[in-house]
PDB file of C-alpha atoms in Angstrom:
ATOM      1  CA  ASP R  20      -0.041   0.082  -0.114  1.00 63.00           C
ATOM      2  CA  ALA R  21       0.825   3.574  -0.591  1.00 81.00           C
ATOM      3  CA  GLY R  22       2.050   5.720   2.332  1.00 93.00           C
ATOM      4  CA  VAL R  23       1.395   9.357   2.761  1.00 97.00           C
ATOM      5  CA  THR R  24       2.392  11.448  -0.287  1.00 97.00           C
ATOM      6  CA  GLN R  25       3.235  14.912  -0.511  1.00 98.00           C
ATOM      7  CA  SER R  26       3.786  17.192  -3.360  1.00 97.00           C
ATOM      8  CA  PRO R  27       5.722  19.231  -4.697  1.00 97.00           C
ATOM      9  CA  THR R  28       9.128  17.662  -3.233  1.00 96.00           C
ATOM     10  CA  HIS R  29      10.870  20.976  -3.325  1.00 96.00           C
ATOM     11  CA  LEU R  30       9.657  24.571  -3.981  1.00 96.00           C
ATOM     12  CA  ILE R  31      11.385  27.887  -4.137  1.00 98.00           C
ATOM     13  CA  LYS R  32       9.225  31.057  -3.759  1.00 98.00           C
ATOM     14  CA  THR R  33       9.744  34.698  -3.168  1.00 98.00           C
ATOM     15  CA  ARG R  34       8.854  36.644  -0.056  1.00 98.00           C
ATOM     16  CA  GLY R  35       5.350  37.887  -0.290  1.00 98.00           C
ATOM     17  CA  GLN R  36       3.952  35.070  -2.587  1.00 98.00           C
ATOM     18  CA  HIS R  37       1.472  32.446  -1.767  1.00 98.00           C
ATOM     19  CA  VAL R  38       2.258  28.562  -1.611  1.00 98.00           C
ATOM     20  CA  THR R  39      -0.074  25.663  -1.764  1.00 98.00           C
ATOM     21  CA  LEU R  40       1.342  22.206  -0.567  1.00 98.00           C
ATOM     22  CA  ARG R  41      -0.775  19.043  -0.911  1.00 98.00           C
ATOM     23  CA  CYS R  42      -0.848  15.818   0.886  1.00 98.00           C
ATOM     24  CA  SER R  43      -2.667  12.483   0.146  1.00 98.00           C
ATOM     25  CA  PRO R  44      -3.242  10.348   3.283  1.00 97.00           C
ATOM     26  CA  ILE R  45      -2.713   6.528   3.594  1.00 96.00           C
ATOM     27  CA  SER R  46      -5.883   4.998   2.013  1.00 95.00           C
ATOM     28  CA  GLY R  47      -8.438   4.625   4.774  1.00 93.00           C
ATOM     29  CA  HIS R  48      -7.042   7.129   7.094  1.00 95.00           C
ATOM     30  CA  LYS R  49      -9.371  10.057   7.694  1.00 95.00           C
ATOM     31  CA  SER R  50      -7.250  12.343   9.771  1.00 95.00           C
ATOM     32  CA  VAL R  51      -4.260  14.662   8.261  1.00 96.00           C
ATOM     33  CA  SER R  52      -1.990  16.974  10.347  1.00 96.00           C
ATOM     34  CA  TRP R  53       0.387  19.414   9.188  1.00 98.00           C
ATOM     35  CA  TYR R  54       3.943  20.269  10.683  1.00 98.00           C
ATOM     36  CA  GLN R  55       6.629  22.852  10.077  1.00 98.00           C
ATOM     37  CA  GLN R  56      10.136  21.446  10.740  1.00 97.00           C
ATOM     38  CA  VAL R  57      13.016  23.907  10.738  1.00 95.00           C
ATOM     39  CA  LEU R  58      16.402  22.312  10.276  1.00 90.00           C
ATOM     40  CA  GLY R  59      17.798  21.084  13.617  1.00 89.00           C
ATOM     41  CA  GLN R  60      14.332  21.388  15.163  1.00 93.00           C
ATOM     42  CA  GLY R  61      11.549  18.836  15.935  1.00 94.00           C
ATOM     43  CA  PRO R  62       8.386  19.345  13.868  1.00 96.00           C
ATOM     44  CA  GLN R  63       5.982  22.102  14.887  1.00 96.00           C
ATOM     45  CA  PHE R  64       2.105  21.377  14.920  1.00 95.00           C
ATOM     46  CA  ILE R  65       0.235  23.507  12.588  1.00 97.00           C
ATOM     47  CA  PHE R  66      -3.411  21.939  12.024  1.00 94.00           C
ATOM     48  CA  GLN R  67      -5.053  18.678  12.383  1.00 94.00           C
ATOM     49  CA  TYR R  68      -8.351  17.930  10.452  1.00 95.00           C
ATOM     50  CA  TYR R  69     -10.517  15.112  10.751  1.00 94.00           C
ATOM     51  CA  GLU R  70     -13.584  14.287   8.625  1.00 92.00           C
ATOM     52  CA  LYS R  71     -12.926  17.697   6.939  1.00 92.00           C
ATOM     53  CA  GLU R  72     -13.137  19.835  10.065  1.00 94.00           C
ATOM     54  CA  GLU R  73     -10.445  21.501  11.845  1.00 94.00           C
ATOM     55  CA  ARG R  74      -9.818  19.761  15.116  1.00 92.00           C
ATOM     56  CA  GLY R  75      -6.563  21.259  16.198  1.00 90.00           C
ATOM     57  CA  ARG R  76      -4.516  24.327  15.691  1.00 92.00           C
ATOM     58  CA  GLY R  77      -0.999  25.178  16.689  1.00 92.00           C
ATOM     59  CA  ASN R  78       0.722  28.575  17.428  1.00 92.00           C
ATOM     60  CA  PHE R  79       0.831  29.898  13.727  1.00 96.00           C
ATOM     61  CA  PRO R  80      -0.279  33.113  12.414  1.00 97.00           C
ATOM     62  CA  ASP R  81      -3.350  33.401  10.060  1.00 96.00           C
ATOM     63  CA  ARG R  82      -1.352  33.390   7.165  1.00 98.00           C
ATOM     64  CA  PHE R  83      -1.448  29.816   7.404  1.00 98.00           C
ATOM     65  CA  SER R  84      -4.677  27.860   6.445  1.00 97.00           C
ATOM     66  CA  ALA R  85      -5.762  24.460   5.497  1.00 97.00           C
ATOM     67  CA  ARG R  86      -8.540  22.475   4.471  1.00 97.00           C
ATOM     68  CA  GLN R  87      -9.539  18.939   3.902  1.00 97.00           C
ATOM     69  CA  PHE R  88     -11.472  17.487   0.958  1.00 97.00           C
ATOM     70  CA  PRO R  89     -14.124  14.911   0.780  1.00 96.00           C
ATOM     71  CA  ASN R  90     -11.406  12.144  -0.239  1.00 95.00           C
ATOM     72  CA  TYR R  91      -9.571  12.984   3.050  1.00 96.00           C
ATOM     73  CA  SER R  92      -6.361  14.634   0.936  1.00 97.00           C
ATOM     74  CA  SER R  93      -5.445  17.923   2.262  1.00 98.00           C
ATOM     75  CA  GLU R  94      -3.995  21.365   1.188  1.00 98.00           C
ATOM     76  CA  LEU R  95      -1.683  23.604   3.460  1.00 98.00           C
ATOM     77  CA  ASN R  96      -1.899  27.246   2.051  1.00 98.00           C
ATOM     78  CA  VAL R  97       0.656  29.980   3.192  1.00 98.00           C
ATOM     79  CA  ASN R  98       0.016  33.634   2.465  1.00 97.00           C
ATOM     80  CA  ALA R  99       2.618  36.432   2.417  1.00 98.00           C
ATOM     81  CA  LEU R 100       5.516  34.208   2.595  1.00 98.00           C
ATOM     82  CA  LEU R 101       8.423  35.197   4.864  1.00 98.00           C
ATOM     83  CA  LEU R 102      11.985  34.189   4.802  1.00 97.00           C
ATOM     84  CA  GLY R 103      11.096  32.459   8.205  1.00 96.00           C
ATOM     85  CA  ASP R 104       8.739  30.452   6.435  1.00 98.00           C
ATOM     86  CA  SER R 105      11.540  28.364   4.713  1.00 97.00           C
ATOM     87  CA  ALA R 106      11.227  24.723   6.391  1.00 97.00           C
ATOM     88  CA  LEU R 107      10.199  21.189   5.728  1.00 97.00           C
ATOM     89  CA  TYR R 108       6.360  21.029   5.729  1.00 98.00           C
ATOM     90  CA  LEU R 109       5.390  17.579   6.981  1.00 98.00           C
ATOM     91  CA  CYS R 110       1.834  15.890   6.705  1.00 98.00           C
ATOM     92  CA  ALA R 111       0.779  13.073   8.864  1.00 96.00           C
ATOM     93  CA  SER R 112      -2.118  10.921   8.445  1.00 95.00           C
ATOM     94  CA  SER R 113      -3.950   8.570  10.823  1.00 93.00           C
ATOM     95  CA  LEU R 114      -7.212   6.495  10.980  1.00 91.00           C
ATOM     96  CA  ALA R 115      -8.859   9.064  13.363  1.00 83.00           C
ATOM     97  CA  GLN R 116      -8.162  11.637  15.425  1.00 80.00           C
ATOM     98  CA  GLY R 117      -6.595  11.305  18.962  1.00 81.00           C
ATOM     99  CA  ALA R 118      -3.667   9.815  20.589  1.00 75.00           C
ATOM    100  CA  ARG R 119      -4.890   6.013  20.108  1.00 78.00           C
ATOM    101  CA  TYR R 120      -4.351   6.444  16.196  1.00 84.00           C
ATOM    102  CA  GLU R 121      -0.774   6.386  15.033  1.00 88.00           C
ATOM    103  CA  GLN R 122       0.362   9.203  12.672  1.00 92.00           C
ATOM    104  CA  TYR R 123       2.242   8.267   9.703  1.00 94.00           C
ATOM    105  CA  PHE R 124       4.349  10.872   7.978  1.00 96.00           C
ATOM    106  CA  GLY R 125       5.016  11.536   4.485  1.00 97.00           C
ATOM    107  CA  PRO R 126       8.424  12.531   3.031  1.00 96.00           C
ATOM    108  CA  GLY R 127       7.923  16.184   3.449  1.00 97.00           C
ATOM    109  CA  THR R 128       7.843  19.220   1.226  1.00 97.00           C
ATOM    110  CA  ARG R 129      11.136  21.265   1.258  1.00 97.00           C
ATOM    111  CA  LEU R 130      10.087  25.191   1.077  1.00 98.00           C
ATOM    112  CA  THR R 131      12.696  27.656   0.345  1.00 98.00           C
ATOM    113  CA  VAL R 132      11.472  31.425   0.441  1.00 98.00           C
ATOM    114  CA  THR R 133      14.086  33.958  -1.047  1.00 97.00           C
TER     115      THR R 133
ATOM    116  CA  GLU D 227       3.299  26.061  29.163  1.00 81.00           C
ATOM    117  CA  ASP D 228       3.404  22.523  27.658  1.00 86.00           C
ATOM    118  CA  GLN D 229       6.811  21.606  26.714  1.00 91.00           C
ATOM    119  CA  VAL D 230       8.951  18.500  25.830  1.00 96.00           C
ATOM    120  CA  THR D 231      12.687  18.496  26.402  1.00 97.00           C
ATOM    121  CA  GLN D 232      14.952  15.753  25.102  1.00 98.00           C
ATOM    122  CA  SER D 233      18.419  14.803  26.162  1.00 97.00           C
ATOM    123  CA  PRO D 234      21.234  14.559  25.318  1.00 97.00           C
ATOM    124  CA  GLU D 235      21.011  16.702  22.070  1.00 97.00           C
ATOM    125  CA  ALA D 236      23.859  14.430  20.227  1.00 97.00           C
ATOM    126  CA  LEU D 237      24.917  10.968  21.331  1.00 98.00           C
ATOM    127  CA  ARG D 238      27.904   8.852  20.005  1.00 98.00           C
ATOM    128  CA  LEU D 239      27.991   5.158  20.740  1.00 97.00           C
ATOM    129  CA  GLN D 240      30.249   2.302  19.796  1.00 97.00           C
ATOM    130  CA  GLU D 241      28.464  -0.614  18.195  1.00 97.00           C
ATOM    131  CA  GLY D 242      27.192  -2.722  21.119  1.00 96.00           C
ATOM    132  CA  GLU D 243      27.384   0.026  23.464  1.00 97.00           C
ATOM    133  CA  SER D 244      23.902   0.312  25.165  1.00 97.00           C
ATOM    134  CA  SER D 245      22.528   3.584  26.128  1.00 98.00           C
ATOM    135  CA  SER D 246      19.316   5.414  27.011  1.00 98.00           C
ATOM    136  CA  LEU D 247      17.714   8.704  25.546  1.00 98.00           C
ATOM    137  CA  ASN D 248      15.560  10.936  27.835  1.00 98.00           C
ATOM    138  CA  CYS D 249      12.307  12.828  27.012  1.00 98.00           C
ATOM    139  CA  SER D 250      10.858  15.031  29.935  1.00 97.00           C
ATOM    140  CA  TYR D 251       7.553  16.588  29.481  1.00 95.00           C
ATOM    141  CA  THR D 252       5.228  18.937  31.039  1.00 92.00           C
ATOM    142  CA  VAL D 253       1.707  19.033  29.588  1.00 88.00           C
ATOM    143  CA  SER D 254      -1.613  19.412  30.920  1.00 84.00           C
ATOM    144  CA  GLY D 255      -3.829  16.477  30.191  1.00 81.00           C
ATOM    145  CA  LEU D 256      -1.398  14.026  28.500  1.00 85.00           C
ATOM    146  CA  ARG D 257      -3.249  11.906  26.059  1.00 87.00           C
ATOM    147  CA  GLY D 258      -0.255   9.790  24.770  1.00 91.00           C
ATOM    148  CA  LEU D 259       3.582   9.872  24.316  1.00 94.00           C
ATOM    149  CA  PHE D 260       4.934   8.847  21.074  1.00 95.00           C
ATOM    150  CA  TRP D 261       8.724   8.072  19.823  1.00 97.00           C
ATOM    151  CA  TYR D 262       9.652   8.548  16.244  1.00 97.00           C
ATOM    152  CA  ARG D 263      12.856   7.982  14.088  1.00 97.00           C
ATOM    153  CA  GLN D 264      14.075  10.466  11.641  1.00 97.00           C
ATOM    154  CA  ASP D 265      16.553   9.887   8.986  1.00 96.00           C
ATOM    155  CA  PRO D 266      18.181  12.888   7.125  1.00 92.00           C
ATOM    156  CA  GLY D 267      15.733  14.536   4.668  1.00 88.00           C
ATOM    157  CA  LYS D 268      12.984  12.078   5.536  1.00 92.00           C
ATOM    158  CA  GLY D 269       9.681  12.127   7.549  1.00 94.00           C
ATOM    159  CA  PRO D 270       9.740  10.698  11.018  1.00 96.00           C
ATOM    160  CA  GLU D 271       8.846   7.073  11.158  1.00 95.00           C
ATOM    161  CA  PHE D 272       6.680   5.867  14.053  1.00 94.00           C
ATOM    162  CA  LEU D 273       7.937   3.684  16.848  1.00 96.00           C
ATOM    163  CA  PHE D 274       5.855   3.538  19.909  1.00 94.00           C
ATOM    164  CA  THR D 275       3.037   5.159  21.691  1.00 94.00           C
ATOM    165  CA  LEU D 276       2.666   5.028  25.330  1.00 95.00           C
ATOM    166  CA  TYR D 277      -0.524   6.117  27.350  1.00 91.00           C
ATOM    167  CA  SER D 278       0.039   5.545  30.975  1.00 91.00           C
ATOM    168  CA  ALA D 279       2.985   5.486  33.854  1.00 93.00           C
ATOM    169  CA  GLY D 280       4.499   2.191  34.109  1.00 95.00           C
ATOM    170  CA  GLU D 281       3.952   1.139  30.289  1.00 96.00           C
ATOM    171  CA  GLU D 282       6.785  -0.280  28.427  1.00 97.00           C
ATOM    172  CA  LYS D 283       6.978  -1.413  24.752  1.00 97.00           C
ATOM    173  CA  GLU D 284       9.761  -3.238  22.948  1.00 97.00           C
ATOM    174  CA  LYS D 285      10.793  -3.582  19.175  1.00 94.00           C
ATOM    175  CA  GLU D 286      13.959  -5.143  18.312  1.00 95.00           C
ATOM    176  CA  ARG D 287      16.671  -3.375  19.998  1.00 96.00           C
ATOM    177  CA  LEU D 288      14.372  -0.544  21.371  1.00 97.00           C
ATOM    178  CA  LYS D 289      12.596  -0.187  24.702  1.00 98.00           C
ATOM    179  CA  ALA D 290      10.476   2.794  25.646  1.00 98.00           C
ATOM    180  CA  THR D 291       9.246   3.448  29.165  1.00 98.00           C
ATOM    181  CA  LEU D 292       7.000   6.019  30.871  1.00 96.00           C
ATOM    182  CA  THR D 293       6.611   7.671  33.991  1.00 93.00           C
ATOM    183  CA  LYS D 294       4.539  10.582  35.059  1.00 90.00           C
ATOM    184  CA  LYS D 295       7.284  13.036  34.050  1.00 93.00           C
ATOM    185  CA  GLU D 296       9.588  11.424  31.366  1.00 96.00           C
ATOM    186  CA  SER D 297      10.222   8.772  28.910  1.00 97.00           C
ATOM    187  CA  PHE D 298      13.309   6.972  28.154  1.00 98.00           C
ATOM    188  CA  LEU D 299      14.255   5.152  25.038  1.00 98.00           C
ATOM    189  CA  HIS D 300      16.622   2.419  25.944  1.00 98.00           C
ATOM    190  CA  ILE D 301      18.808   1.077  22.832  1.00 97.00           C
ATOM    191  CA  THR D 302      20.296  -2.306  23.604  1.00 97.00           C
ATOM    192  CA  ALA D 303      23.538  -3.249  21.468  1.00 97.00           C
ATOM    193  CA  PRO D 304      22.898  -0.917  18.845  1.00 97.00           C
ATOM    194  CA  LYS D 305      24.106  -1.271  15.360  1.00 97.00           C
ATOM    195  CA  PRO D 306      25.283   1.503  12.883  1.00 97.00           C
ATOM    196  CA  GLU D 307      21.989   1.321  11.206  1.00 97.00           C
ATOM    197  CA  ASP D 308      20.206   2.745  14.371  1.00 97.00           C
ATOM    198  CA  SER D 309      22.084   6.200  13.654  1.00 98.00           C
ATOM    199  CA  ALA D 310      19.210   8.740  13.182  1.00 97.00           C
ATOM    200  CA  THR D 311      17.430  11.405  15.285  1.00 97.00           C
ATOM    201  CA  TYR D 312      14.965  10.293  17.726  1.00 98.00           C
ATOM    202  CA  LEU D 313      11.988  12.400  18.375  1.00 98.00           C
ATOM    203  CA  CYS D 314       9.643  12.309  21.273  1.00 97.00           C
ATOM    204  CA  ALA D 315       6.278  13.670  21.125  1.00 95.00           C
ATOM    205  CA  VAL D 316       3.288  14.174  23.393  1.00 93.00           C
ATOM    206  CA  HIS D 317      -0.428  14.609  22.734  1.00 89.00           C
ATOM    207  CA  SER D 318      -2.547  16.699  24.670  1.00 82.00           C
ATOM    208  CA  PRO D 319      -6.000  18.109  23.874  1.00 78.00           C
ATOM    209  CA  TYR D 320      -6.062  19.320  20.349  1.00 79.00           C
ATOM    210  CA  LYS D 321      -2.352  19.372  19.793  1.00 85.00           C
ATOM    211  CA  TYR D 322       0.817  17.624  19.278  1.00 90.00           C
ATOM    212  CA  ILE D 323       4.089  18.786  20.959  1.00 93.00           C
ATOM    213  CA  PHE D 324       7.652  17.547  19.826  1.00 95.00           C
ATOM    214  CA  GLY D 325      10.870  17.851  21.276  1.00 96.00           C
ATOM    215  CA  THR D 326      13.861  18.750  19.461  1.00 96.00           C
ATOM    216  CA  GLY D 327      15.393  15.237  19.162  1.00 97.00           C
ATOM    217  CA  THR D 328      18.372  13.287  20.033  1.00 98.00           C
ATOM    218  CA  ARG D 329      20.802  12.772  17.121  1.00 97.00           C
ATOM    219  CA  LEU D 330      22.224   9.214  17.587  1.00 98.00           C
ATOM    220  CA  LYS D 331      25.475   8.380  15.884  1.00 98.00           C
ATOM    221  CA  VAL D 332      26.634   4.451  16.269  1.00 98.00           C
ATOM    222  CA  LEU D 333      30.049   3.641  15.250  1.00 97.00           C
ATOM    223  CA  ALA D 334      31.297   0.536  13.776  1.00 95.00           C
TER     224      ALA D 334
END
């Protein structure tokens, strides 16, 4: 079975631009979470979606938004990009929401803002 | 404030030299504690979930334990292929909090 897939793999954007990152969960998984990982740090939680509704949000500005589609895939949108948004963006999927459901991570999208 | 602290930041071991990684946490309403392994340029790989103090889980050369304030990841007789960054995370209501990880290098 395919694992979590993310696209694109790499992306270079300019300050002030907008970016959309995409994630397809493992088949049968209904929850998707997004994380930002800066080099040398642990992943920082951005959002969790379950059944197309936002179920958790980390300490990120309103420039960050996300949505989940009926097929459970998800998009992460970032507006007005800053240099500090350069990071590895990780998507994780799980069967459902909650600690009893293991999260499986995708390979990430490497975003560079210049 | 909820937080997760991992130590040491980096660890070098000789092949076969057992050791432990520490994850201490302060969180309101702990729902679960997770251990992940992350190789360079890849997403984290799930290892264990622990739910309550006293719980232990094992997988090959790895054993995870949990107390009310911390968790340990014990590595027995490590091999070079165990070299990676090991991440600890906690789940509290509506959010996940990760530590900064321990970079493990096992020398042949």
